[in-house]
Coordinates of C-alpha atoms in Angstrom, one line a residue:
Chain X
M181 CA 15.7 25.0 8.5
V182 CA 12.0 25.4 8.5
A183 CA 9.9 24.5 5.5
D184 CA 6.4 26.0 5.3
S185 CA 3.6 24.1 3.8
M186 CA -0.2 23.9 3.8
G187 CA -0.5 27.6 4.3
G188 CA 2.0 27.5 7.1
L189 CA 0.1 24.8 9.1
L190 CA 2.8 22.2 8.7
E191 CA 5.9 23.7 10.2
L192 CA 8.6 21.1 9.5
E193 CA 11.9 21.5 11.3
I194 CA 14.8 19.5 9.9
V195 CA 16.8 18.1 12.9
A196 CA 19.4 16.1 11.0
A197 CA 20.1 15.1 7.4
T198 CA 22.6 12.8 5.6
A199 CA 22.6 11.5 2.0
D200 CA 20.0 8.9 2.7
A201 CA 18.4 9.7 6.0
V202 CA 16.6 12.8 7.5
R203 CA 15.0 13.5 10.8
A204 CA 12.4 16.2 11.3
R205 CA 9.8 17.4 13.8
V206 CA 6.5 19.2 13.7
P207 CA 4.7 20.7 16.6
V208 CA 1.2 19.6 17.1
T209 CA -1.2 22.5 16.6
D210 CA -5.0 22.7 16.6
G211 CA -4.9 23.1 12.8
L212 CA -3.4 19.6 12.4
C213 CA -6.1 17.9 14.5
Q214 CA -9.5 16.5 13.8
P215 CA -12.4 17.7 15.9
L216 CA -11.7 14.8 18.4
G217 CA -8.2 16.2 19.0
L218 CA -6.2 13.5 17.1
V219 CA -3.6 14.5 14.5
H220 CA -5.0 14.0 11.0
G221 CA -3.8 10.9 9.2
G222 CA -3.1 13.1 6.2
V223 CA -0.6 15.0 8.2
Y224 CA 1.7 12.0 8.6
A225 CA 1.4 11.3 4.8
S226 CA 2.3 15.0 4.1
I227 CA 5.3 15.0 6.4
A228 CA 6.7 11.8 4.8
D229 CA 6.0 13.1 1.3
Q230 CA 7.8 16.3 1.9
L231 CA 10.8 14.7 3.5
A232 CA 11.1 12.1 0.7
T233 CA 10.7 14.5 -2.2
A234 CA 12.9 17.2 -0.7
H235 CA 15.8 14.8 0.0
T236 CA 15.7 12.8 -3.2
P237 CA 18.2 14.5 -5.6
K238 CA 17.1 15.5 -9.1
A239 CA 13.6 16.6 -9.8
A240 CA 11.5 14.1 -7.8
H241 CA 7.8 13.6 -7.2
A242 CA 6.0 11.1 -5.1
I243 CA 4.1 8.4 -7.0
S244 CA 2.7 6.5 -4.0
N245 CA 2.3 6.8 -0.3
Q246 CA 1.4 4.0 2.0
T247 CA 0.6 5.0 5.6
S248 CA -0.3 2.6 8.5
F249 CA -1.8 4.3 11.5
L250 CA -0.7 2.6 14.7
R251 CA -1.3 5.0 17.5
P252 CA -2.9 8.5 17.7
I253 CA -0.9 11.6 18.6
T254 CA -2.8 14.3 20.4
R255 CA -0.2 16.9 21.5
G256 CA 3.5 17.7 21.8
T257 CA 5.7 17.0 18.8
I258 CA 5.5 14.7 15.8
H259 CA 8.9 13.2 15.2
A260 CA 9.7 11.8 11.7
S261 CA 12.7 9.7 10.8
A262 CA 13.1 8.9 7.1
R263 CA 15.5 6.5 5.4
A264 CA 16.0 6.0 1.7
R265 CA 15.8 2.2 1.5
H266 CA 16.2 2.1 -2.3
R267 CA 18.0 4.5 -4.5
G268 CA 17.4 3.3 -8.0
R269 CA 17.8 4.9 -11.4
T270 CA 14.1 5.8 -11.9
T271 CA 12.6 5.4 -8.4
W272 CA 13.6 5.9 -4.8
V273 CA 11.8 4.3 -1.9
W274 CA 11.7 6.0 1.5
E275 CA 10.5 4.5 4.8
V276 CA 9.5 7.0 7.4
D277 CA 8.8 6.2 11.1
I278 CA 6.5 8.6 12.9
T279 CA 6.9 8.7 16.7
D280 CA 5.6 10.8 19.6
D281 CA 7.4 12.5 22.5
E282 CA 7.6 9.2 24.3
R283 CA 9.3 7.6 21.2
R284 CA 6.3 5.3 20.7
L285 CA 5.8 4.3 17.1
C286 CA 2.6 6.0 15.8
A287 CA 2.7 5.6 12.0
L288 CA 4.7 3.8 9.3
V289 CA 5.0 5.5 5.9
R290 CA 6.5 4.2 2.7
V291 CA 6.9 6.7 -0.1
T292 CA 7.9 5.8 -3.6
V293 CA 9.4 8.7 -5.5
A294 CA 10.0 9.0 -9.3
V295 CA 13.3 10.6 -10.2
R296 CA 14.1 12.0 -13.6
P297 CA 17.1 10.3 -15.1
Chain C
M588 CA -22.9 20.1 4.4
V589 CA -19.5 21.5 5.0
A590 CA -16.9 19.8 7.2
D591 CA -14.0 21.9 8.5
S592 CA -10.6 20.4 8.9
M593 CA -7.0 21.3 9.1
G594 CA -7.7 24.6 10.6
G595 CA -10.4 25.2 8.0
L596 CA -8.0 24.7 5.1
L597 CA -9.8 21.6 3.9
E598 CA -13.3 22.7 3.1
L599 CA -15.0 19.5 2.2
E600 CA -18.4 19.8 0.6
I601 CA -20.5 16.6 0.4
V602 CA -22.3 16.4 -3.0
A603 CA -24.1 13.1 -2.6
A604 CA -24.1 10.2 -0.1
T605 CA -25.7 6.8 0.0
A606 CA -25.1 3.9 2.4
D607 CA -21.9 2.8 0.6
A608 CA -20.8 5.7 -1.6
V609 CA -20.2 9.4 -1.1
R610 CA -19.0 12.2 -3.4
A611 CA -17.4 15.4 -2.3
R612 CA -15.5 18.3 -3.6
V613 CA -12.9 20.6 -2.2
P614 CA -11.9 24.0 -3.8
V615 CA -8.2 24.3 -4.5
T616 CA -6.7 27.1 -2.4
D617 CA -3.1 28.3 -2.0
G618 CA -3.0 26.7 1.5
L619 CA -3.4 23.2 -0.1
C620 CA -0.6 23.7 -2.6
Q621 CA 3.2 23.2 -2.5
P622 CA 5.4 26.1 -3.4
L623 CA 5.4 24.8 -7.0
G624 CA 1.6 25.2 -7.1
L625 CA 0.6 21.6 -7.1
V626 CA -1.9 20.3 -4.5
H627 CA -0.1 18.4 -1.8
G628 CA -0.3 14.6 -1.8
G629 CA -1.3 14.6 1.8
V630 CA -4.5 16.5 0.8
Y631 CA -5.8 13.6 -1.2
A632 CA -5.0 11.2 1.6
S633 CA -6.8 13.5 4.1
I634 CA -9.9 13.9 1.9
A635 CA -10.1 10.1 1.5
D636 CA -9.6 9.5 5.2
Q637 CA -12.3 11.9 6.2
L638 CA -14.9 10.5 3.7
A639 CA -14.1 6.9 4.7
T640 CA -14.2 7.4 8.5
A641 CA -17.2 9.8 8.5
H642 CA -19.3 7.4 6.3
T643 CA -18.4 4.1 8.1
P644 CA -21.0 3.5 10.8
K645 CA -20.0 2.8 14.4
A646 CA -16.9 4.3 15.8
A647 CA -14.4 4.0 13.0
H648 CA -10.8 5.0 12.6
A649 CA -8.4 4.6 9.6
I650 CA -5.7 1.9 10.0
S651 CA -4.1 2.4 6.6
N652 CA -4.2 4.7 3.6
Q653 CA -2.6 3.9 0.2
T654 CA -2.5 6.7 -2.2
S655 CA -1.2 6.6 -5.8
F656 CA -0.5 10.0 -7.4
L657 CA -1.3 9.9 -11.1
R658 CA -1.6 13.5 -12.2
P659 CA -1.2 16.8 -10.4
I660 CA -4.0 19.3 -9.7
T661 CA -3.1 22.9 -9.7
R662 CA -6.4 24.8 -9.6
G663 CA -10.2 24.5 -9.7
T664 CA -11.9 21.8 -7.7
I665 CA -10.8 18.5 -6.3
H666 CA -13.5 15.9 -6.8
A667 CA -13.6 12.8 -4.6
S668 CA -15.8 9.8 -5.3
A669 CA -15.7 7.1 -2.5
R670 CA -17.1 3.6 -2.5
A671 CA -17.2 1.1 0.3
R672 CA -15.8 -2.0 -1.4
H673 CA -15.8 -4.2 1.7
R674 CA -18.1 -3.9 4.7
G675 CA -16.8 -6.5 7.1
R676 CA -17.4 -7.1 10.8
T677 CA -14.1 -5.6 11.9
T678 CA -12.9 -3.6 8.9
W679 CA -14.3 -1.6 6.0
V680 CA -12.3 -0.9 2.9
W681 CA -13.0 2.2 0.8
E682 CA -11.7 3.1 -2.6
V683 CA -11.6 6.8 -3.5
D684 CA -11.1 8.2 -7.0
I685 CA -9.8 11.8 -7.1
T686 CA -10.5 13.7 -10.3
D687 CA -10.1 17.2 -11.5
D688 CA -12.5 19.6 -13.2
E689 CA -11.9 17.8 -16.6
R690 CA -12.8 14.5 -14.9
R691 CA -9.3 13.2 -15.3
L692 CA -8.2 10.6 -12.8
C693 CA -5.5 12.3 -10.5
A694 CA -5.2 10.0 -7.6
L695 CA -6.4 6.6 -6.3
V696 CA -6.8 6.0 -2.6
R697 CA -7.6 2.9 -0.7
V698 CA -8.5 3.4 3.0
T699 CA -8.9 0.6 5.5
V700 CA -11.0 1.5 8.4
A701 CA -11.3 -0.4 11.7
V702 CA -14.9 -0.6 13.1
R703 CA -15.8 -1.4 16.6
P704 CA -18.1 -4.4 16.8
Chain Y
M832 CA -5.1 -19.0 -23.7
V833 CA -3.4 -20.6 -20.7
A834 CA -0.3 -19.1 -19.1
D835 CA 1.8 -21.4 -16.9
S836 CA 3.5 -20.1 -13.8
M837 CA 4.9 -21.2 -10.5
G838 CA 5.9 -24.5 -11.9
G839 CA 2.5 -24.9 -13.5
L840 CA 0.7 -24.4 -10.2
L841 CA -1.0 -21.2 -11.3
E842 CA -3.0 -22.1 -14.3
L843 CA -4.3 -18.7 -15.5
E844 CA -7.1 -18.8 -18.1
I845 CA -7.8 -15.5 -19.9
V846 CA -11.5 -15.1 -20.3
A847 CA -11.7 -11.7 -22.1
A848 CA -9.2 -8.9 -22.8
T849 CA -9.4 -5.4 -24.2
A850 CA -6.9 -2.6 -24.4
D851 CA -7.3 -1.7 -20.7
A852 CA -9.2 -4.5 -19.1
V853 CA -8.7 -8.3 -18.8
R854 CA -10.6 -11.0 -17.0
A855 CA -9.1 -14.3 -16.0
R856 CA -9.8 -17.4 -13.9
V857 CA -7.7 -19.9 -12.0
P858 CA -9.0 -23.2 -10.6
V859 CA -8.4 -23.7 -6.9
T860 CA -6.0 -26.6 -6.4
D861 CA -4.4 -28.0 -3.3
G862 CA -1.1 -26.5 -4.3
L863 CA -2.5 -23.0 -4.0
C864 CA -3.9 -23.5 -0.5
Q865 CA -2.4 -23.2 3.0
P866 CA -2.6 -26.2 5.3
L867 CA -5.9 -24.8 6.6
G868 CA -7.4 -25.0 3.1
L869 CA -7.5 -21.3 2.3
V870 CA -6.0 -20.0 -0.9
H871 CA -2.6 -18.3 -0.2
G872 CA -2.6 -14.5 -0.1
G873 CA 0.4 -14.6 -2.4
V874 CA -1.7 -16.3 -5.1
Y875 CA -3.9 -13.2 -5.5
A876 CA -0.8 -11.0 -5.7
S877 CA 0.7 -13.3 -8.3
I878 CA -2.4 -13.4 -10.4
A879 CA -2.7 -9.6 -10.4
D880 CA 1.0 -9.1 -11.2
Q881 CA 0.8 -11.5 -14.1
L882 CA -2.3 -9.9 -15.6
A883 CA -1.0 -6.4 -15.1
T884 CA 2.5 -7.0 -16.6
A885 CA 1.3 -9.1 -19.5
H886 CA -1.3 -6.6 -20.6
T887 CA 0.8 -3.5 -20.2
P888 CA 2.4 -2.8 -23.6
K889 CA 6.1 -2.3 -23.9
A890 CA 8.6 -4.0 -21.6
A891 CA 6.8 -3.7 -18.2
H892 CA 7.6 -4.9 -14.7
A893 CA 5.7 -4.4 -11.5
I894 CA 7.2 -2.0 -9.0
S895 CA 4.5 -2.4 -6.3
N896 CA 1.6 -4.6 -5.3
Q897 CA -0.9 -3.8 -2.7
T898 CA -3.3 -6.5 -1.8
S899 CA -6.2 -6.3 0.7
F900 CA -7.6 -9.7 1.8
L901 CA -11.3 -9.4 2.4
R902 CA -12.7 -13.0 2.4
P903 CA -11.0 -16.4 2.0
I904 CA -11.5 -18.7 -1.0
T905 CA -11.4 -22.4 -0.3
R906 CA -12.5 -24.1 -3.5
G907 CA -14.0 -23.6 -6.9
T908 CA -12.5 -20.9 -9.1
I909 CA -10.7 -17.7 -8.5
H910 CA -12.0 -14.9 -10.8
A911 CA -9.8 -11.9 -11.5
S912 CA -11.0 -8.7 -13.2
A913 CA -8.3 -6.2 -14.0
R914 CA -8.6 -2.6 -15.2
A915 CA -5.8 -0.2 -16.2
R916 CA -6.8 2.8 -14.2
H917 CA -3.8 4.9 -15.2
R918 CA -1.8 4.6 -18.4
G919 CA 1.0 7.1 -18.0
R920 CA 4.3 7.6 -19.9
T921 CA 6.4 5.9 -17.3
T922 CA 3.9 4.0 -15.1
W923 CA 0.6 2.2 -15.4
V924 CA -1.6 1.5 -12.5
W925 CA -4.0 -1.6 -12.5
E926 CA -6.7 -2.4 -10.1
V927 CA -7.8 -6.0 -9.9
D928 CA -10.9 -7.4 -8.2
I929 CA -10.7 -11.0 -7.0
T930 CA -14.0 -12.7 -6.6
D931 CA -15.2 -16.3 -5.9
D932 CA -17.8 -18.4 -7.7
E933 CA -20.6 -16.5 -5.9
R934 CA -19.2 -13.2 -7.2
R935 CA -18.3 -12.1 -3.6
L936 CA -15.4 -9.7 -3.5
C937 CA -12.4 -11.6 -1.8
A938 CA -9.4 -9.4 -2.5
L939 CA -8.5 -6.0 -3.9
V940 CA -5.1 -5.6 -5.6
R941 CA -3.5 -2.5 -7.0
V942 CA -0.4 -3.1 -9.1
T943 CA 1.9 -0.3 -10.3
V944 CA 3.9 -1.2 -13.4
A945 CA 6.9 0.6 -14.7
V946 CA 7.0 0.9 -18.5
R947 CA 10.0 1.6 -20.6
P948 CA 9.5 4.8 -22.7
Chain P
M787 CA 12.3 -26.1 10.7
V788 CA 10.9 -26.4 7.2
A789 CA 7.5 -25.2 6.3
D790 CA 5.8 -26.5 3.2
S791 CA 3.6 -24.4 1.1
M792 CA 2.3 -23.9 -2.4
G793 CA 2.5 -27.6 -3.1
G794 CA 5.9 -27.8 -1.7
L795 CA 7.2 -25.1 -4.1
L796 CA 8.0 -22.6 -1.3
E797 CA 10.4 -24.4 1.0
L798 CA 10.8 -21.9 3.9
E799 CA 13.6 -22.5 6.3
I800 CA 13.5 -20.6 9.5
V801 CA 17.0 -19.4 10.4
A802 CA 16.3 -17.5 13.7
A803 CA 13.2 -16.4 15.6
T804 CA 12.5 -14.2 18.6
A805 CA 9.3 -12.8 20.0
D806 CA 9.1 -10.0 17.4
A807 CA 11.6 -10.9 14.7
V808 CA 12.2 -13.9 12.4
R809 CA 14.6 -14.6 9.6
A810 CA 14.1 -17.3 7.0
R811 CA 15.5 -18.3 3.6
V812 CA 14.1 -20.0 0.5
P813 CA 16.1 -21.5 -2.3
V814 CA 15.4 -20.2 -5.7
T815 CA 13.9 -23.0 -7.9
D816 CA 12.5 -23.0 -11.4
G817 CA 9.0 -23.3 -10.0
L818 CA 9.4 -19.9 -8.3
C819 CA 10.5 -18.1 -11.5
Q820 CA 8.7 -16.5 -14.4
P821 CA 9.6 -17.6 -17.9
L822 CA 12.2 -14.8 -18.0
G823 CA 14.0 -16.4 -15.0
L824 CA 13.1 -13.8 -12.4
V825 CA 11.5 -14.8 -9.1
H826 CA 7.8 -14.1 -9.1
G827 CA 6.7 -11.0 -7.2
G828 CA 4.0 -13.1 -5.5
V829 CA 6.7 -15.3 -4.0
Y830 CA 8.0 -12.4 -1.9
A831 CA 4.5 -11.5 -0.8
S832 CA 3.9 -15.2 0.1
I833 CA 7.1 -15.5 2.1
A834 CA 6.2 -12.3 4.1
D835 CA 2.6 -13.4 4.7
Q836 CA 3.7 -16.8 6.0
L837 CA 6.4 -15.4 8.3
A838 CA 4.0 -12.7 9.7
T839 CA 1.0 -14.9 10.3
A840 CA 3.0 -17.8 11.7
H841 CA 4.9 -15.6 14.2
T842 CA 1.9 -13.5 15.4
P843 CA 0.5 -15.2 18.4
K844 CA -3.2 -16.0 18.7
A845 CA -5.3 -16.9 15.6
A846 CA -3.9 -14.4 13.0
H847 CA -4.7 -13.8 9.4
A848 CA -3.2 -11.2 7.0
I849 CA -5.5 -8.3 6.0
S850 CA -3.1 -6.5 3.7
N851 CA 0.2 -6.9 2.0
Q852 CA 2.2 -4.1 0.4
T853 CA 5.2 -5.2 -1.6
S854 CA 7.7 -2.9 -3.4
F855 CA 9.8 -4.7 -5.9
L856 CA 13.3 -3.1 -6.0
R857 CA 15.7 -5.6 -7.7
P858 CA 15.1 -9.0 -9.3
I859 CA 16.4 -12.2 -7.9
T860 CA 17.3 -14.9 -10.4
R861 CA 19.2 -17.6 -8.5
G862 CA 20.7 -18.6 -5.2
T863 CA 18.7 -18.0 -2.0
I864 CA 16.0 -15.5 -1.1
H865 CA 16.6 -14.1 2.4
A866 CA 13.7 -12.7 4.4
S867 CA 14.1 -10.7 7.6
A868 CA 10.8 -9.9 9.4
R869 CA 10.2 -7.5 12.3
A870 CA 7.0 -6.9 14.1
R871 CA 6.9 -3.1 14.1
H872 CA 3.5 -2.8 15.9
R873 CA 1.9 -5.3 18.2
G874 CA -1.5 -3.9 19.0
R875 CA -4.6 -5.4 20.5
T876 CA -6.4 -6.1 17.2
T877 CA -3.6 -5.7 14.6
W878 CA 0.1 -6.4 14.2
V879 CA 2.2 -4.8 11.5
W880 CA 5.3 -6.6 10.2
E881 CA 8.0 -5.2 7.9
V882 CA 9.9 -7.7 5.9
D883 CA 13.2 -7.1 4.0
I884 CA 13.9 -9.4 1.2
T885 CA 17.6 -9.6 0.2
D886 CA 19.7 -11.8 -2.2
D887 CA 22.9 -13.6 -1.5
E888 CA 24.9 -10.4 -1.8
R889 CA 22.7 -8.8 0.9
R890 CA 21.3 -6.4 -1.7
L891 CA 17.7 -5.2 -0.8
C892 CA 15.4 -6.7 -3.4
A893 CA 11.9 -6.2 -2.0
L894 CA 10.2 -4.4 0.9
V895 CA 7.0 -5.9 2.3
R896 CA 4.6 -4.6 4.9
V897 CA 2.0 -7.1 6.2
T898 CA -0.9 -6.1 8.4
V899 CA -2.3 -9.0 10.4
A900 CA -5.6 -9.2 12.3
V901 CA -5.4 -10.9 15.7
R902 CA -8.3 -12.3 17.6
P903 CA -8.6 -10.7 21.0

């Protein structure tokens, strides 16, 4: 499955998905990088938002996103592994690990999603 | 001044800038929106990251971004108003208000930036 | 008005309150400090939580708290100034500035509160 | 090992510790609860801050704390499980899961700690 977003810039490929976990990858392209060649911080936030909202059942929208930037990615593939840590009546909380091709942790994202009861 | 980013998708126009505040605007284009027509959450994070890192002196990179999504934007212009709330020796903290054309508050972003001493 | 909390450790005095803003102060006591003599980070989070939940109408409880620690406080008075930045149907978002007796910014807190419709 | 804090209110017992993980527990006492009988949100933030800063080598202090409140605790024991997710040159990032006696997830905390090189 491939989801298009940001005018096709963010090509998100779902690798595996269960009820409360989903893994995806995104190829690094020039369009995702700053002039210095690092992937934009907003890209990690976007990937996490999309995984979290698409995999929360019922009409869901993100109410907050907290991203910690640990290590830059400059090429190859962005790997995202998302887990629903909390599945409440009105909110779900997802934690998403972003890693590079060497499996090094590059960003941590926590997304809080509002669900409609 | 116009800064290009995300393959030109994010056309950031600086409206005013002082030592510890900067205002910018970004026109809403299809490329910034989800299929449902709302501007992507990652866009607000990206705008804030770019304002914060570009206006922090010395080599700076974001170490965290906390975005709260309050109200969707679907068209017109995204307005960003950034203030440096803390200018420390090793970190700066910026708070960025995102508003729409009716000046309604749509997102709050706090960006922590590491500076090189 | 004085609100008791944490076994009386956190003596919160409300200085001024309107519909969407409230200011309070808390005297620094030994019980609020770490062994090194700095006020505990959790104290700022607690002050902000209490102001936000007590001043959000309807049954409210905090769903998240994001505190940035900027400068330690070691004595005197902790001053807290809270503003409701977003008053939505299901969530309110408060931003709280923590300052010391010299009016230096010591912590920034964003509290998201769930309200019952 | 028992660490005293907040005037003895927060009695933190370390259950196990390795180089990048630590588990602790805190008995729920009246002093930690709000008038309604729920443990204060600031208590989870304090526990996480203390674990993170005490187990990061070199002089360390927290620069941010992001707590998501998922489920209240009213009695018994607060269990905290902390992992160092990032051990960088200038910052460490800890993630702390707070659970109750039934092992239900009650809060998620991310603490960013500055280390002195």
